[in-house]
Amino acid sequence: MKFQILALSTLALANEASEQSEQIIFQKTSIKAPFLEQFDGEWEKRWFPSSAKKIVDGVEDDELLRYRGEWDVEEPKTQLIVGDKGLVLKTLAAHSAIAAKFDKPVDPKGKTLVVQYEVKTQNGLECGGAYLKLLTHNPDFEAGKFEDKTPYTIMFGPDKCGLNNKVHFIFRHKNPVSGEIEEKHLESPPSIVSDDKTNLYTLIVRPDQTFEILINNKSEKAGSLLENFQPPVNPPKEIDDPNDKKPTDWVDEAKIKDPEAKKPDDWDEDAPKEIQPEDWLADEPLVIPDPESTKPEDWDDEEDGDWVAPTIPNPKCAEVSGCGKWSPPIIKNPKYKGKWTAPLIDNPAYKGEWAPRKIANPNYFEDKSPADFNKIGAIGFELWSMQNGFLFDNIYVGHSEEDAKALAKESWEIKQSLEKKNDKAEEDQSAFAQASAGLYKQLKGYVDLYYGQTLDFIEIAKEDPVTAIKELPQIVVLLTLIAMTPVLLISFLYALFTGSPQPKKSSKKDEKEEDKETKVEKKDDNETETKPKKRAPKKD
């Protein structure tokens, strides 16, 4: 019964692991947006790898600085949706950049801005970035010359290396007074998702100056452009006067030594910190001869040498702090006071911590609408990573949160479901492999146990099947179970013909003698069982 249950459960696992789900065919979305990229059709006419070179002071190596990373559009390593492709970073440990120009600029002023895209780090992400840049509109921009110094409006997406693990949200803001452009970095950004699955990153910036970051359709960070960025969008109204200097007579010591305090007459600064205990028995040894031990009667001083009684711990030492030569430290000196210092008192001349006076900030301004970003004219990936295989897909840049959700439902949600099924299938295959290994081990045991009887059954059945069934019913049961399960049948035959030693070849004389003999083999309960004689094959 145990064998039959194992066989049936193994068959169930095999059937479940072999089920093939229906393939899903990629269909281009009908959703419209200022920019929506699914990398179908002639993507090379929209996206252009950069041929620029980074400029770093003191570095002259062209091969190191130029953007030599290769890009391609292809299906993921594990196919999810037939015909669905994405932009793949092919080169690791190299500067890589690629960009696509918008048909017309995207103006976020007074509108919700939604940026969404899928990232699949197929080889993991240990050190590198997978973020995108929304490039500030420039009519003269050439995608093939995109590089790190190309002005951008927003940078968004995952980045990880060492202790750095975050989803960037950086926007560039122009000071209306000074004209300077400054990067504003999100405080406490969320962490990335570190796996090889398809992950969805969404940024929403609303006209009320709030923002929200979603990862896999789950809100991970929300706040205000006016409150959650460093440096802040709006500078302080007042600043420290750079010309104000601390007065030379300024007293900023809150406490001073009491000038009227005097050391007490009984204060002994020379008293040792630790002293010898008064009850220490310096002249007493730690051990003494055992007073109850006596010299053996058969002890011969000439042959055995001078007899020395065994020693025991000195009982006097147990009643005091210790015995023998004393070496400090042992106990603290109760009279020890250390170096005398005057106690501290409040400083009557203390004026407090000095700080420069405040003056009006000459560069002060108040921008109540930082979400009115500069126009966006292109999108690009400018990356460096120690892993390759990053796959980007279904990029949405627009103004509709609903459309972004609908696109995610058409693409990312399907991929997520398929990836979960693949994980389940891998778990089932692993369980099936373990069950198969256990089944084979058990089959091998049955083969070893019934090997000779199985060969006898085959030989007898060739001449008289009825006799074979009567004489070896246990083999009939075994073969019936195996025949009912194809997986078991294959495993049993493999074990039968490869897993056990083949019978030795015997001469015709041995075969004749063997026909006259009855084989006896011991059972597990030490009883004996008479084996039937082998039948010689019929002569024609």
Coordinates of C-alpha atoms in Angstrom, one line a residue:
M1 CA 0.0 0.0 0.0
K2 CA 2.8 2.4 0.9
F3 CA 4.4 1.8 -2.5
Q4 CA 1.1 2.4 -4.3
I5 CA 0.4 5.7 -2.4
L6 CA 3.9 6.9 -3.3
A7 CA 3.4 5.9 -6.9
L8 CA 0.1 7.7 -7.2
S9 CA 1.3 10.9 -5.5
T10 CA 4.4 11.0 -7.7
L11 CA 2.1 10.6 -10.8
A12 CA 0.0 13.5 -9.6
L13 CA 3.1 15.7 -9.2
A14 CA 4.3 14.7 -12.7
N15 CA 0.9 15.5 -14.2
E16 CA 0.8 18.9 -12.4
A17 CA 4.3 19.8 -13.5
S18 CA 3.6 18.9 -17.1
E19 CA 0.6 21.2 -17.5
Q20 CA 1.2 23.8 -20.1
S21 CA -0.6 27.2 -19.6
E22 CA -1.9 28.9 -22.7
Q23 CA 0.5 31.3 -24.2
I24 CA -0.4 35.0 -24.1
I25 CA 0.4 36.9 -27.2
F26 CA 1.6 40.5 -27.0
Q27 CA -0.9 43.1 -28.2
K28 CA -0.1 46.8 -28.5
T29 CA -2.0 49.0 -26.1
S30 CA -4.7 51.3 -27.3
I31 CA -3.9 53.8 -24.5
K32 CA -2.7 57.2 -25.7
A33 CA -0.2 59.4 -24.0
P34 CA 2.3 62.2 -24.8
F35 CA 4.9 59.5 -24.7
L36 CA 4.3 55.7 -24.4
E37 CA 6.9 53.2 -25.4
Q38 CA 6.4 49.4 -25.7
F39 CA 9.5 48.8 -27.9
D40 CA 7.5 47.4 -30.8
G41 CA 8.0 48.2 -34.5
E42 CA 11.0 50.3 -35.6
W43 CA 12.3 51.3 -32.2
E44 CA 15.7 52.2 -33.8
K45 CA 14.1 55.2 -35.4
R46 CA 13.1 56.5 -31.9
W47 CA 15.9 55.5 -29.7
F48 CA 19.6 56.3 -30.3
P49 CA 22.6 55.1 -28.3
S50 CA 25.0 57.9 -27.2
S51 CA 28.3 58.3 -28.9
A52 CA 29.4 61.0 -26.5
K53 CA 32.3 60.9 -24.0
K54 CA 32.2 61.9 -20.4
I55 CA 34.5 64.7 -19.3
V56 CA 36.3 64.0 -16.0
D57 CA 39.2 66.1 -14.8
G58 CA 42.5 64.2 -14.8
V59 CA 41.1 61.2 -16.7
E60 CA 42.3 60.8 -20.3
D61 CA 41.3 57.2 -21.1
D62 CA 38.8 57.4 -24.0
E63 CA 37.8 53.8 -23.6
L64 CA 36.9 54.4 -19.9
L65 CA 35.0 57.6 -20.4
R66 CA 33.1 57.1 -23.7
Y67 CA 29.6 55.7 -23.7
R68 CA 30.4 52.3 -25.1
G69 CA 27.6 50.3 -23.5
E70 CA 25.4 48.4 -26.1
W71 CA 21.7 48.3 -26.1
D72 CA 19.1 46.0 -27.9
V73 CA 15.4 45.3 -27.9
E74 CA 14.6 41.6 -27.1
E75 CA 12.4 39.3 -25.2
P76 CA 13.4 38.5 -21.6
K77 CA 15.4 35.4 -20.8
T78 CA 12.3 33.8 -19.5
Q79 CA 9.5 34.4 -22.0
L80 CA 6.3 35.6 -20.4
I81 CA 4.3 37.1 -23.2
V82 CA 5.0 35.9 -26.7
G83 CA 6.3 38.8 -28.8
D84 CA 6.7 41.2 -25.9
K85 CA 10.1 42.9 -26.0
G86 CA 11.9 45.5 -24.0
L87 CA 15.0 47.7 -24.1
V88 CA 18.0 45.7 -22.7
L89 CA 21.3 47.0 -21.4
K90 CA 23.8 44.5 -22.8
T91 CA 27.1 45.7 -21.4
L92 CA 28.3 45.7 -17.8
A93 CA 31.0 47.9 -16.1
A94 CA 30.7 50.5 -18.8
H95 CA 29.1 53.9 -19.3
S96 CA 25.9 53.4 -21.2
A97 CA 23.4 56.0 -22.5
I98 CA 20.5 56.0 -24.9
A99 CA 17.7 58.5 -25.5
A100 CA 14.5 59.2 -27.4
K101 CA 13.2 62.6 -28.3
F102 CA 9.5 63.4 -27.9
D103 CA 7.4 64.3 -30.9
K104 CA 6.5 67.5 -29.0
P105 CA 7.4 68.8 -25.6
V106 CA 5.5 67.7 -22.5
D107 CA 4.5 70.7 -20.4
P108 CA 3.7 69.7 -16.7
K109 CA 2.5 73.2 -15.7
G110 CA -0.9 73.0 -14.0
K111 CA -1.3 69.3 -14.7
T112 CA -0.7 66.0 -13.0
L113 CA 2.6 64.4 -14.2
V114 CA 2.8 60.6 -14.3
V115 CA 6.0 58.7 -15.0
Q116 CA 5.8 54.9 -15.0
Y117 CA 8.0 52.1 -16.4
E118 CA 8.9 48.5 -15.8
V119 CA 12.3 47.3 -14.8
K120 CA 13.4 43.7 -14.9
T121 CA 17.0 43.2 -13.5
Q122 CA 17.5 39.8 -15.0
N123 CA 20.9 39.3 -13.6
G124 CA 20.2 41.0 -10.3
L125 CA 21.2 44.4 -9.1
E126 CA 24.2 44.6 -6.8
C127 CA 25.9 47.8 -7.9
G128 CA 24.4 50.1 -10.5
G129 CA 21.5 52.3 -11.5
A130 CA 18.3 51.5 -13.5
Y131 CA 16.8 55.0 -13.3
L132 CA 15.6 57.2 -16.2
K133 CA 15.9 60.9 -16.9
L134 CA 13.2 63.2 -18.3
L135 CA 15.4 65.7 -20.2
T136 CA 14.6 69.4 -20.3
H137 CA 13.2 70.5 -23.6
N138 CA 15.9 71.8 -26.0
P139 CA 15.0 72.2 -29.7
D140 CA 18.6 71.5 -30.6
F141 CA 18.9 68.3 -28.6
E142 CA 20.5 65.3 -30.4
A143 CA 19.8 61.9 -28.8
G144 CA 23.1 60.6 -30.0
K145 CA 25.0 63.2 -28.0
F146 CA 23.1 62.5 -24.7
E147 CA 25.5 62.4 -21.7
D148 CA 25.7 63.0 -17.9
K149 CA 25.7 66.8 -18.2
T150 CA 22.6 67.0 -20.4
P151 CA 20.1 69.1 -18.5
Y152 CA 17.2 67.1 -17.1
T153 CA 14.0 68.0 -15.4
I154 CA 13.3 64.8 -13.3
M155 CA 15.4 61.8 -12.5
F156 CA 13.5 58.8 -11.2
G157 CA 14.1 55.1 -10.5
P158 CA 16.1 52.5 -8.6
D159 CA 19.7 52.8 -7.7
K160 CA 21.8 50.4 -5.6
C161 CA 25.5 50.0 -4.7
G162 CA 26.9 49.1 -1.3
L163 CA 25.0 50.8 1.4
N164 CA 23.2 53.0 -1.1
N165 CA 19.7 51.5 -1.8
K166 CA 17.0 53.9 -2.9
V167 CA 14.5 54.9 -5.5
H168 CA 15.7 58.3 -6.8
F169 CA 13.3 61.3 -7.1
I170 CA 15.3 64.4 -8.0
F171 CA 14.0 67.4 -9.8
R172 CA 15.9 70.5 -11.0
H173 CA 14.6 73.8 -9.8
K174 CA 15.4 77.3 -11.0
N175 CA 15.9 80.1 -8.5
P176 CA 13.8 83.0 -10.0
V177 CA 16.0 85.6 -8.2
S178 CA 19.6 84.3 -8.9
G179 CA 18.7 82.2 -12.0
E180 CA 20.7 79.3 -10.6
I181 CA 19.4 75.8 -11.1
E182 CA 19.6 73.4 -8.1
E183 CA 18.9 69.7 -7.7
K184 CA 16.3 68.9 -5.1
H185 CA 16.7 65.4 -3.6
L186 CA 13.9 63.5 -1.9
E187 CA 14.5 62.9 1.8
S188 CA 14.3 59.3 3.0
P189 CA 13.5 57.7 -0.4
P190 CA 12.1 54.2 -0.5
S191 CA 14.3 51.2 -1.1
I192 CA 14.3 49.3 -4.4
V193 CA 12.9 45.8 -5.0
S194 CA 15.9 43.4 -5.2
D195 CA 14.9 40.5 -7.3
D196 CA 14.9 39.4 -10.9
K197 CA 11.2 39.8 -11.4
T198 CA 9.4 42.5 -13.4
N199 CA 8.9 45.5 -11.1
L200 CA 6.8 48.6 -11.7
Y201 CA 7.9 52.0 -10.7
T202 CA 5.4 54.9 -10.7
L203 CA 5.9 58.6 -9.9
I204 CA 2.9 60.9 -9.6
V205 CA 3.3 64.7 -9.1
R206 CA 0.0 66.6 -8.7
P207 CA -0.8 70.3 -9.2
D208 CA -1.3 70.7 -5.4
Q209 CA 2.5 70.2 -5.1
T210 CA 2.2 66.7 -3.6
F211 CA 3.9 63.6 -4.9
E212 CA 3.5 59.9 -4.6
I213 CA 5.9 57.0 -5.4
L214 CA 4.4 53.6 -6.1
I215 CA 6.3 50.3 -6.4
N216 CA 4.4 47.5 -7.9
N217 CA 1.2 49.5 -7.6
K218 CA 1.7 49.9 -3.8
S219 CA 2.3 53.4 -2.4
E220 CA 5.7 53.5 -0.8
K221 CA 6.3 57.3 -0.3
A222 CA 4.2 60.4 -0.4
G223 CA 4.7 64.0 0.6
S224 CA 5.1 67.6 -0.6
L225 CA 7.6 69.2 -3.0
L226 CA 7.7 72.1 -0.5
E227 CA 8.5 70.0 2.6
N228 CA 10.3 66.7 1.8
F229 CA 13.3 67.8 -0.3
Q230 CA 16.8 68.9 0.4
P231 CA 17.8 71.6 -0.1
P232 CA 14.3 73.1 0.3
V233 CA 12.7 74.6 -2.7
N234 CA 12.2 78.0 -0.9
P235 CA 15.2 79.5 0.9
P236 CA 14.8 81.0 4.4
K237 CA 13.6 84.6 4.8
E238 CA 16.5 85.4 7.1
I239 CA 20.1 84.3 7.1
D240 CA 23.1 84.8 9.3
D241 CA 24.9 88.0 8.7
P242 CA 28.2 87.0 7.1
N243 CA 29.9 90.2 8.4
D244 CA 28.9 89.7 12.0
K245 CA 31.8 88.6 14.1
K246 CA 32.0 87.2 17.7
P247 CA 33.1 89.9 20.1
T248 CA 36.5 89.3 21.7
D249 CA 35.1 89.7 25.2
W250 CA 32.2 87.3 24.7
V251 CA 32.0 84.7 27.5
D252 CA 30.4 81.5 26.3
E253 CA 31.5 79.2 29.2
A254 CA 28.3 78.4 31.2
K255 CA 30.2 76.8 34.2
I256 CA 33.5 77.8 35.9
K257 CA 35.4 76.5 38.9
D258 CA 34.3 78.0 42.2
P259 CA 37.1 80.5 43.0
E260 CA 36.3 80.4 46.7
A261 CA 36.5 76.7 47.1
K262 CA 39.5 75.3 49.0
K263 CA 40.8 71.8 49.4
P264 CA 39.8 70.3 52.8
D265 CA 42.7 69.8 55.3
D266 CA 42.1 66.0 55.6
W267 CA 42.2 65.5 51.8
D268 CA 45.1 63.2 51.1
E269 CA 45.9 63.2 47.4
D270 CA 48.7 60.7 47.9
A271 CA 46.6 58.0 49.4
P272 CA 46.8 54.9 47.2
K273 CA 43.7 53.9 45.4
E274 CA 44.0 50.2 46.5
I275 CA 45.6 48.7 49.6
Q276 CA 46.5 45.4 51.2
P277 CA 43.7 43.9 53.3
E278 CA 44.4 44.1 57.0
D279 CA 43.8 40.4 57.6
W280 CA 46.1 39.2 54.8
L281 CA 48.5 36.4 56.2
A282 CA 51.6 37.2 54.3
D283 CA 53.7 34.6 56.2
E284 CA 51.3 31.8 55.7
P285 CA 51.8 29.4 52.7
L286 CA 49.0 28.7 50.3
V287 CA 49.4 24.9 50.9
I288 CA 50.6 22.8 53.8
P289 CA 51.6 19.2 54.3
D290 CA 48.6 17.0 55.0
P291 CA 48.6 16.5 58.8
E292 CA 46.6 13.2 58.4
S293 CA 49.1 11.7 55.9
T294 CA 51.7 9.3 57.3
K295 CA 54.8 7.7 55.8
P296 CA 54.0 4.2 54.4
E297 CA 55.6 1.4 56.5
D298 CA 57.3 -0.2 53.4
W299 CA 58.9 3.1 52.4
D300 CA 62.6 2.8 52.0
D301 CA 64.4 6.1 52.0
E302 CA 67.5 4.7 50.4
E303 CA 65.6 3.3 47.5
D304 CA 62.5 5.5 47.4
G305 CA 64.1 8.8 48.5
D306 CA 63.0 11.2 51.1
W307 CA 59.3 10.8 51.8
V308 CA 57.3 14.1 51.4
A309 CA 53.7 14.3 52.7
P310 CA 51.1 15.3 50.1
T311 CA 49.9 18.9 50.5
I312 CA 46.5 20.3 51.1
P313 CA 45.1 23.9 50.9
N314 CA 46.1 25.9 54.0
P315 CA 42.8 26.1 56.1
K316 CA 43.9 29.4 57.6
C317 CA 43.8 31.0 54.1
A318 CA 40.1 30.1 53.8
E319 CA 39.2 32.3 56.8
V320 CA 40.9 35.5 55.6
S321 CA 41.3 37.6 52.4
G322 CA 44.3 35.5 51.4
C323 CA 47.8 34.2 52.1
G324 CA 51.3 34.3 50.8
K325 CA 53.0 37.1 49.0
W326 CA 50.6 40.0 48.5
S327 CA 50.4 41.9 45.2
P328 CA 47.9 44.7 44.6
P329 CA 45.2 45.4 43.6
I330 CA 43.0 43.5 46.1
I331 CA 40.6 45.9 47.7
K332 CA 39.7 49.6 47.2
N333 CA 41.2 52.1 49.7
P334 CA 38.2 53.6 51.7
K335 CA 40.3 56.7 52.3
Y336 CA 41.1 57.3 48.7
K337 CA 39.8 60.6 47.3
G338 CA 42.0 61.3 44.3
K339 CA 43.1 64.6 43.0
W340 CA 41.1 67.5 44.5
T341 CA 39.4 69.9 42.1
A342 CA 37.2 72.9 42.8
P343 CA 33.5 72.3 42.2
L344 CA 31.8 74.0 39.2
I345 CA 29.4 76.9 39.6
D346 CA 27.4 79.0 37.2
N347 CA 29.5 81.6 35.4
P348 CA 28.2 85.0 36.4
A349 CA 29.7 86.5 33.2
Y350 CA 28.1 83.9 30.9
K351 CA 26.3 85.5 27.9
G352 CA 25.1 82.3 26.2
E353 CA 26.0 80.7 22.9
W354 CA 27.0 83.3 20.4
A355 CA 25.3 83.3 17.0
P356 CA 25.6 85.9 14.3
R357 CA 22.6 88.3 14.0
K358 CA 20.0 87.6 11.3
I359 CA 19.5 89.7 8.2
A360 CA 17.0 89.6 5.4
N361 CA 18.0 87.0 2.8
P362 CA 18.8 89.0 -0.4
N363 CA 18.1 85.8 -2.4
Y364 CA 14.8 85.0 -0.8
F365 CA 11.9 84.0 -2.9
E366 CA 8.8 82.0 -2.5
D367 CA 7.8 79.5 -5.2
K368 CA 4.4 78.1 -4.4
S369 CA 4.2 75.9 -7.5
P370 CA 7.5 73.9 -7.9
A371 CA 5.4 71.2 -9.6
D372 CA 5.3 73.5 -12.7
F373 CA 8.4 71.9 -14.0
N374 CA 10.3 73.0 -17.1
K375 CA 9.1 71.4 -20.3
I376 CA 10.3 67.9 -21.0
G377 CA 11.5 67.2 -24.5
A378 CA 13.1 63.7 -24.3
I379 CA 13.7 60.7 -22.2
G380 CA 17.0 58.8 -21.6
F381 CA 18.8 56.2 -19.6
E382 CA 22.4 57.2 -18.6
L383 CA 23.7 54.4 -16.5
W384 CA 26.7 52.5 -15.1
S385 CA 26.3 49.1 -13.6
M386 CA 28.3 46.0 -12.6
Q387 CA 25.4 43.9 -14.0
N388 CA 23.9 43.8 -17.4
G389 CA 20.6 42.4 -18.7
F390 CA 18.4 45.3 -17.3
L391 CA 15.2 45.3 -19.3
F392 CA 13.0 48.4 -19.5
D393 CA 9.5 48.3 -20.9
N394 CA 6.1 50.0 -21.1
I395 CA 7.3 53.5 -20.4
Y396 CA 4.5 56.0 -19.8
V397 CA 5.0 59.8 -19.5
G398 CA 1.7 61.6 -19.4
H399 CA -1.0 63.2 -17.3
S400 CA -3.5 60.5 -16.5
E401 CA -3.2 58.3 -13.4
E402 CA -6.0 56.1 -14.7
D403 CA -4.3 55.5 -18.0
A404 CA -1.1 54.5 -16.2
K405 CA -3.0 52.0 -14.0
A406 CA -4.8 50.6 -17.1
L407 CA -1.4 50.2 -18.9
A408 CA -0.1 48.4 -15.8
K409 CA -3.1 46.1 -15.8
E410 CA -2.5 45.2 -19.5
S411 CA 1.2 44.5 -19.0
W412 CA 2.8 44.4 -15.5
E413 CA -0.1 42.6 -13.8
I414 CA -0.1 39.9 -16.4
K415 CA 3.7 39.5 -16.1
Q416 CA 3.5 39.4 -12.3
S417 CA 0.9 36.6 -12.5
L418 CA 3.0 34.6 -15.0
E419 CA 6.1 35.0 -12.9
K420 CA 4.3 33.7 -9.8
K421 CA 3.1 30.7 -11.8
N422 CA 6.6 30.1 -13.0
D423 CA 7.8 30.2 -9.4
K424 CA 5.1 27.8 -8.4
A425 CA 6.0 25.5 -11.3
E426 CA 9.7 25.6 -10.2
E427 CA 8.7 24.7 -6.7
D428 CA 6.5 21.8 -8.0
Q429 CA 9.4 20.6 -10.2
S430 CA 11.7 20.6 -7.3
A431 CA 9.2 18.7 -5.2
F432 CA 8.7 16.3 -8.1
A433 CA 12.5 15.8 -8.4
Q434 CA 12.8 15.1 -4.7
A435 CA 9.8 12.7 -4.8
S436 CA 11.3 11.0 -7.9
A437 CA 14.6 10.6 -6.2
G438 CA 12.9 9.0 -3.2
L439 CA 10.8 6.8 -5.5
Y440 CA 13.8 5.6 -7.5
K441 CA 15.6 4.8 -4.2
Q442 CA 12.6 2.8 -3.1
L443 CA 12.3 1.1 -6.5
K444 CA 16.0 0.2 -6.4
G445 CA 15.3 -1.5 -3.1
Y446 CA 12.5 -3.5 -4.6
V447 CA 14.7 -4.3 -7.6
D448 CA 17.5 -5.5 -5.4
L449 CA 15.0 -7.6 -3.3
Y450 CA 13.1 -9.1 -6.2
Y451 CA 15.7 -9.1 -8.9
G452 CA 16.2 -12.9 -9.1
Q453 CA 12.5 -13.6 -8.6
T454 CA 11.6 -11.2 -11.5
L455 CA 14.0 -13.0 -13.9
D456 CA 12.5 -16.3 -12.7
F457 CA 9.0 -15.0 -13.3
I458 CA 9.9 -13.9 -16.8
E459 CA 11.5 -17.3 -17.6
I460 CA 8.5 -19.3 -16.2
A461 CA 6.0 -17.1 -18.0
K462 CA 7.6 -17.8 -21.3
E463 CA 6.7 -21.4 -20.9
D464 CA 3.6 -21.3 -18.6
P465 CA 2.1 -18.0 -17.6
V466 CA -0.4 -19.6 -15.2
T467 CA 2.3 -21.4 -13.3
A468 CA 4.3 -18.2 -13.1
I469 CA 1.4 -16.4 -11.5
K470 CA 0.7 -19.2 -9.0
E471 CA 4.3 -19.6 -8.0
L472 CA 5.3 -15.9 -7.8
P473 CA 2.1 -13.8 -7.0
Q474 CA 4.2 -11.1 -5.3
I475 CA 5.9 -10.3 -8.7
V476 CA 2.5 -10.1 -10.4
V477 CA 1.4 -7.5 -7.8
L478 CA 4.6 -5.5 -8.2
L479 CA 4.5 -5.5 -12.0
T480 CA 0.8 -4.6 -12.0
L481 CA 1.5 -1.5 -9.9
I482 CA 4.3 -0.5 -12.1
A483 CA 2.4 -1.0 -15.3
M484 CA -0.4 1.3 -14.0
T485 CA 2.1 4.2 -13.7
P486 CA 4.2 5.1 -16.7
V487 CA 6.7 7.0 -14.6
L488 CA 7.2 4.0 -12.3
L489 CA 7.5 1.7 -15.3
I490 CA 10.3 3.7 -16.8
S491 CA 12.1 4.1 -13.4
F492 CA 11.7 0.3 -12.7
L493 CA 13.0 -0.8 -16.1
Y494 CA 16.0 1.6 -15.7
A495 CA 16.7 0.3 -12.2
L496 CA 16.2 -3.3 -13.4
F497 CA 18.6 -3.2 -16.3
T498 CA 21.2 -0.7 -15.0
G499 CA 20.9 -0.5 -11.3
S500 CA 21.5 -4.2 -10.3
P501 CA 24.2 -6.6 -11.2
Q502 CA 23.5 -8.9 -14.2
P503 CA 23.4 -12.6 -13.5
K504 CA 26.6 -14.5 -14.2
K505 CA 26.7 -16.5 -17.4
S506 CA 26.7 -20.2 -16.7
S507 CA 27.5 -23.2 -18.9
K508 CA 25.0 -25.7 -20.2
K509 CA 26.2 -28.2 -17.7
D510 CA 25.5 -25.7 -14.8
E511 CA 22.0 -25.0 -16.3
K512 CA 21.2 -28.7 -16.2
E513 CA 22.4 -29.1 -12.7
E514 CA 20.5 -25.9 -11.7
D515 CA 17.3 -27.4 -13.0
K516 CA 17.7 -30.3 -10.6
E517 CA 18.3 -28.1 -7.6
T518 CA 16.0 -26.0 -5.5
K519 CA 17.1 -22.6 -4.5
V520 CA 16.4 -21.5 -0.9
E521 CA 16.7 -17.9 0.2
K522 CA 16.1 -16.4 3.7
K523 CA 13.3 -14.1 4.3
D524 CA 13.5 -11.1 6.6
D525 CA 11.8 -13.1 9.4
N526 CA 14.5 -15.9 9.1
E527 CA 12.1 -18.3 7.5
T528 CA 13.0 -20.1 4.3
E529 CA 11.2 -20.0 1.0
T530 CA 11.5 -22.6 -1.8
K531 CA 12.2 -21.0 -5.2
P532 CA 10.7 -22.6 -8.2
K533 CA 13.0 -24.3 -10.7
K534 CA 13.8 -22.4 -13.9
R535 CA 12.1 -23.7 -17.0
A536 CA 14.4 -24.3 -20.0
P537 CA 13.1 -22.7 -23.1
K538 CA 11.0 -24.8 -25.4
K539 CA 12.8 -26.5 -28.3
D540 CA 11.3 -25.9 -31.7

